[in-house]
Amino acid sequence: MRVDISQLFGQKGKSIPLDLCIDINDTEGYPDIVGFKEPVKIKGNLTNIDDVIVLDADAETTVDIACSRCLTPVSVKLNFKLYEMFNKTGSIDEEIEAITEDSIDLYPYVRNEIFENLPMKVICSEDCKGLCPVCGTNFNEGECSCDTTYINPKFDSLRALFNVDEEV
């Protein structure tokens, strides 16, 4: 989503209101995201402050994220701030993004903020039982007949050192 900012150049203090929606469809690198329930709604302003274009906006969306235990999709509402600074002349300040065109593509900034604001772990409920590590059955929906007394084979030689019948 490109926003034309040509009318802001050379007019300090001028502002453009933003009220738009952006569809985010790229979840590469974030396998827990199942999908977006709605476009990202953005409300705010682009303002020329001393020849620096400042994006200051609030954004919100709803994302379906896989439960960390059972992989069931869970809807999570995200609210976040967008605050970016742009300068056409280039700047040595690393917080100010250099731009070469009369428009700004908001998509990468919105996408980045979404992924920075995702919760570390999402659980569908506190009682979630998770998945069977052997067959993948969702324990919230039923049981399976797998042997869950799995012992890591790396510890077999250690177990051989101890005889179960002996007292220590």
mmCIF file of C-alpha atoms in Angstrom:
data_model
loop_
_atom_site.group_PDB
_atom_site.id
_atom_site.type_symbol
_atom_site.label_atom_id
_atom_site.label_comp_id
_atom_site.label_asym_id
_atom_site.label_seq_id
_atom_site.Cartn_x
_atom_site.Cartn_y
_atom_site.Cartn_z
ATOM 1 C CA MET A 1 0.000 0.000 0.000
ATOM 2 C CA ARG A 2 1.727 3.134 -1.243
ATOM 3 C CA VAL A 3 0.841 6.554 0.161
ATOM 4 C CA ASP A 4 1.597 9.697 -1.865
ATOM 5 C CA ILE A 5 3.579 12.174 0.256
ATOM 6 C CA SER A 6 4.615 14.633 -2.488
ATOM 7 C CA GLN A 7 2.368 17.359 -1.045
ATOM 8 C CA LEU A 8 4.297 17.261 2.254
ATOM 9 C CA PHE A 9 7.716 18.191 0.838
ATOM 10 C CA GLY A 10 8.692 21.814 1.402
ATOM 11 C CA GLN A 11 5.675 22.488 3.630
ATOM 12 C CA LYS A 12 6.766 22.197 7.243
ATOM 13 C CA GLY A 13 3.916 21.420 9.610
ATOM 14 C CA LYS A 14 1.622 20.079 6.875
ATOM 15 C CA SER A 15 -0.122 16.818 7.681
ATOM 16 C CA ILE A 16 -1.983 14.119 5.757
ATOM 17 C CA PRO A 17 -4.570 12.085 7.691
ATOM 18 C CA LEU A 18 -4.474 8.319 7.236
ATOM 19 C CA ASP A 19 -7.507 6.064 7.485
ATOM 20 C CA LEU A 20 -6.871 2.923 5.508
ATOM 21 C CA CYS A 21 -6.797 -0.862 5.522
ATOM 22 C CA ILE A 22 -3.927 -3.069 4.391
ATOM 23 C CA ASP A 23 -4.219 -6.782 3.599
ATOM 24 C CA ILE A 24 -1.239 -8.697 4.952
ATOM 25 C CA ASN A 25 -0.813 -12.035 3.209
ATOM 26 C CA ASP A 26 2.879 -12.757 3.764
ATOM 27 C CA THR A 27 3.536 -14.846 6.880
ATOM 28 C CA GLU A 28 6.863 -16.300 5.744
ATOM 29 C CA GLY A 29 9.144 -16.908 8.703
ATOM 30 C CA TYR A 30 6.221 -17.091 11.151
ATOM 31 C CA PRO A 31 4.851 -20.648 10.987
ATOM 32 C CA ASP A 32 2.541 -20.179 13.995
ATOM 33 C CA ILE A 33 0.349 -17.727 12.075
ATOM 34 C CA VAL A 34 -2.566 -19.544 10.487
ATOM 35 C CA GLY A 35 -3.950 -16.424 8.793
ATOM 36 C CA PHE A 36 -5.365 -12.942 9.178
ATOM 37 C CA LYS A 37 -9.056 -12.614 10.009
ATOM 38 C CA GLU A 38 -9.245 -9.033 8.762
ATOM 39 C CA PRO A 39 -7.136 -6.376 7.082
ATOM 40 C CA VAL A 40 -4.950 -4.157 9.256
ATOM 41 C CA LYS A 41 -6.836 -0.942 10.057
ATOM 42 C CA ILE A 42 -4.587 2.126 10.273
ATOM 43 C CA LYS A 43 -5.570 5.561 11.605
ATOM 44 C CA GLY A 44 -3.096 8.365 12.070
ATOM 45 C CA ASN A 45 -1.121 11.053 10.281
ATOM 46 C CA LEU A 46 1.860 11.661 8.058
ATOM 47 C CA THR A 47 3.374 15.008 9.079
ATOM 48 C CA ASN A 48 6.276 17.116 7.790
ATOM 49 C CA ILE A 49 8.331 18.114 10.826
ATOM 50 C CA ASP A 50 11.465 20.026 9.774
ATOM 51 C CA ASP A 51 11.659 18.193 6.423
ATOM 52 C CA VAL A 52 11.311 14.822 8.129
ATOM 53 C CA ILE A 53 8.106 12.975 7.262
ATOM 54 C CA VAL A 54 6.759 11.375 10.446
ATOM 55 C CA LEU A 55 4.298 8.487 10.345
ATOM 56 C CA ASP A 56 2.375 8.354 13.627
ATOM 57 C CA ALA A 57 -0.576 5.966 13.572
ATOM 58 C CA ASP A 58 -2.486 3.355 15.533
ATOM 59 C CA ALA A 59 -3.159 -0.008 13.914
ATOM 60 C CA GLU A 60 -5.239 -3.050 14.750
ATOM 61 C CA THR A 61 -6.009 -6.444 13.300
ATOM 62 C CA THR A 62 -7.020 -9.961 14.312
ATOM 63 C CA VAL A 63 -4.654 -12.845 13.632
ATOM 64 C CA ASP A 64 -5.276 -16.594 13.864
ATOM 65 C CA ILE A 65 -2.301 -18.187 15.623
ATOM 66 C CA ALA A 66 -1.788 -21.907 16.249
ATOM 67 C CA CYS A 67 -2.072 -22.982 19.895
ATOM 68 C CA SER A 68 1.399 -23.841 21.179
ATOM 69 C CA ARG A 69 0.136 -27.135 22.614
ATOM 70 C CA CYS A 70 -2.489 -28.520 20.219
ATOM 71 C CA LEU A 71 -2.132 -26.365 17.057
ATOM 72 C CA THR A 72 -5.805 -25.311 17.107
ATOM 73 C CA PRO A 73 -6.193 -21.802 15.610
ATOM 74 C CA VAL A 74 -6.743 -19.088 18.242
ATOM 75 C CA SER A 75 -7.884 -15.563 17.310
ATOM 76 C CA VAL A 76 -5.656 -12.873 18.804
ATOM 77 C CA LYS A 77 -6.465 -9.162 18.599
ATOM 78 C CA LEU A 78 -3.377 -7.016 17.995
ATOM 79 C CA ASN A 79 -3.226 -3.275 18.668
ATOM 80 C CA PHE A 80 0.037 -1.483 17.976
ATOM 81 C CA LYS A 81 1.627 1.869 17.135
ATOM 82 C CA LEU A 82 3.285 2.727 13.860
ATOM 83 C CA TYR A 83 5.966 5.366 14.290
ATOM 84 C CA GLU A 84 8.470 5.857 11.482
ATOM 85 C CA MET A 85 10.494 8.808 10.215
ATOM 86 C CA PHE A 86 11.451 9.393 6.576
ATOM 87 C CA ASN A 87 13.743 11.903 4.876
ATOM 88 C CA LYS A 88 14.234 12.417 1.161
ATOM 89 C CA THR A 89 17.691 13.986 1.428
ATOM 90 C CA GLY A 90 19.193 11.065 3.306
ATOM 91 C CA SER A 91 20.286 11.275 6.885
ATOM 92 C CA ILE A 92 23.102 10.043 9.051
ATOM 93 C CA ASP A 93 20.554 9.385 11.801
ATOM 94 C CA GLU A 94 19.822 5.652 11.722
ATOM 95 C CA GLU A 95 16.265 6.182 12.999
ATOM 96 C CA ILE A 96 15.330 8.181 9.895
ATOM 97 C CA GLU A 97 14.622 6.072 6.821
ATOM 98 C CA ALA A 98 15.950 7.506 3.555
ATOM 99 C CA ILE A 99 13.402 7.561 0.736
ATOM 100 C CA THR A 100 13.908 8.268 -2.957
ATOM 101 C CA GLU A 101 10.325 8.525 -4.186
ATOM 102 C CA ASP A 102 7.312 10.745 -3.555
ATOM 103 C CA SER A 103 5.434 7.868 -1.961
ATOM 104 C CA ILE A 104 5.939 5.461 0.924
ATOM 105 C CA ASP A 105 5.086 1.773 0.852
ATOM 106 C CA LEU A 106 3.561 1.109 4.289
ATOM 107 C CA TYR A 107 3.340 -2.675 3.831
ATOM 108 C CA PRO A 108 6.830 -3.622 5.136
ATOM 109 C CA TYR A 109 6.510 -1.336 8.176
ATOM 110 C CA VAL A 110 3.066 -2.682 9.084
ATOM 111 C CA ARG A 111 4.191 -6.297 8.567
ATOM 112 C CA ASN A 112 7.268 -5.757 10.733
ATOM 113 C CA GLU A 113 5.234 -4.207 13.575
ATOM 114 C CA ILE A 114 2.722 -7.056 13.487
ATOM 115 C CA PHE A 115 5.436 -9.662 13.886
ATOM 116 C CA GLU A 116 7.157 -7.656 16.627
ATOM 117 C CA ASN A 117 3.867 -7.517 18.546
ATOM 118 C CA LEU A 118 2.923 -11.191 18.285
ATOM 119 C CA PRO A 119 2.687 -12.995 21.619
ATOM 120 C CA MET A 120 5.509 -15.447 22.293
ATOM 121 C CA LYS A 121 3.098 -18.275 23.082
ATOM 122 C CA VAL A 122 -0.630 -18.704 22.514
ATOM 123 C CA ILE A 123 -2.670 -21.361 24.299
ATOM 124 C CA CYS A 124 -6.283 -22.110 23.345
ATOM 125 C CA SER A 125 -7.200 -22.705 27.012
ATOM 126 C CA GLU A 126 -5.429 -23.270 30.310
ATOM 127 C CA ASP A 127 -6.785 -26.840 30.249
ATOM 128 C CA CYS A 128 -5.290 -27.636 26.821
ATOM 129 C CA LYS A 129 -3.845 -31.151 26.904
ATOM 130 C CA GLY A 130 -1.771 -30.847 23.722
ATOM 131 C CA LEU A 131 -0.894 -33.499 21.160
ATOM 132 C CA CYS A 132 0.334 -37.070 21.491
ATOM 133 C CA PRO A 133 4.082 -36.995 20.766
ATOM 134 C CA VAL A 134 3.837 -40.364 18.992
ATOM 135 C CA CYS A 135 0.756 -40.199 16.722
ATOM 136 C CA GLY A 136 -0.287 -36.529 16.943
ATOM 137 C CA THR A 137 -3.776 -37.128 18.349
ATOM 138 C CA ASN A 138 -5.275 -34.012 19.899
ATOM 139 C CA PHE A 139 -5.822 -35.003 23.554
ATOM 140 C CA ASN A 140 -8.556 -32.342 23.858
ATOM 141 C CA GLU A 141 -10.661 -34.380 21.418
ATOM 142 C CA GLY A 142 -9.887 -37.856 22.745
ATOM 143 C CA GLU A 143 -7.264 -40.348 23.851
ATOM 144 C CA CYS A 144 -5.040 -42.598 21.776
ATOM 145 C CA SER A 145 -3.555 -46.040 22.406
ATOM 146 C CA CYS A 146 0.093 -45.031 22.072
ATOM 147 C CA ASP A 147 2.677 -46.032 24.664
ATOM 148 C CA THR A 148 3.516 -42.697 26.268
ATOM 149 C CA THR A 149 6.247 -44.082 28.514
ATOM 150 C CA TYR A 150 8.809 -43.063 25.951
ATOM 151 C CA ILE A 151 12.354 -43.152 27.280
ATOM 152 C CA ASN A 152 14.990 -41.332 25.329
ATOM 153 C CA PRO A 153 17.422 -43.934 23.916
ATOM 154 C CA LYS A 154 20.322 -41.663 24.839
ATOM 155 C CA PHE A 155 19.731 -42.628 28.472
ATOM 156 C CA ASP A 156 19.620 -46.430 27.953
ATOM 157 C CA SER A 157 23.284 -46.873 28.874
ATOM 158 C CA LEU A 158 22.787 -44.758 32.000
ATOM 159 C CA ARG A 159 19.770 -46.861 33.034
ATOM 160 C CA ALA A 160 21.865 -50.031 32.611
ATOM 161 C CA LEU A 161 24.178 -48.786 35.389
ATOM 162 C CA PHE A 162 21.349 -48.995 37.876
ATOM 163 C CA ASN A 163 19.675 -52.241 38.778
ATOM 164 C CA VAL A 164 16.081 -51.621 39.780
ATOM 165 C CA ASP A 165 16.199 -54.402 42.421
ATOM 166 C CA GLU A 166 19.249 -53.032 44.266
ATOM 167 C CA GLU A 167 19.077 -50.477 47.033
ATOM 168 C CA VAL A 168 21.418 -47.542 46.907
#
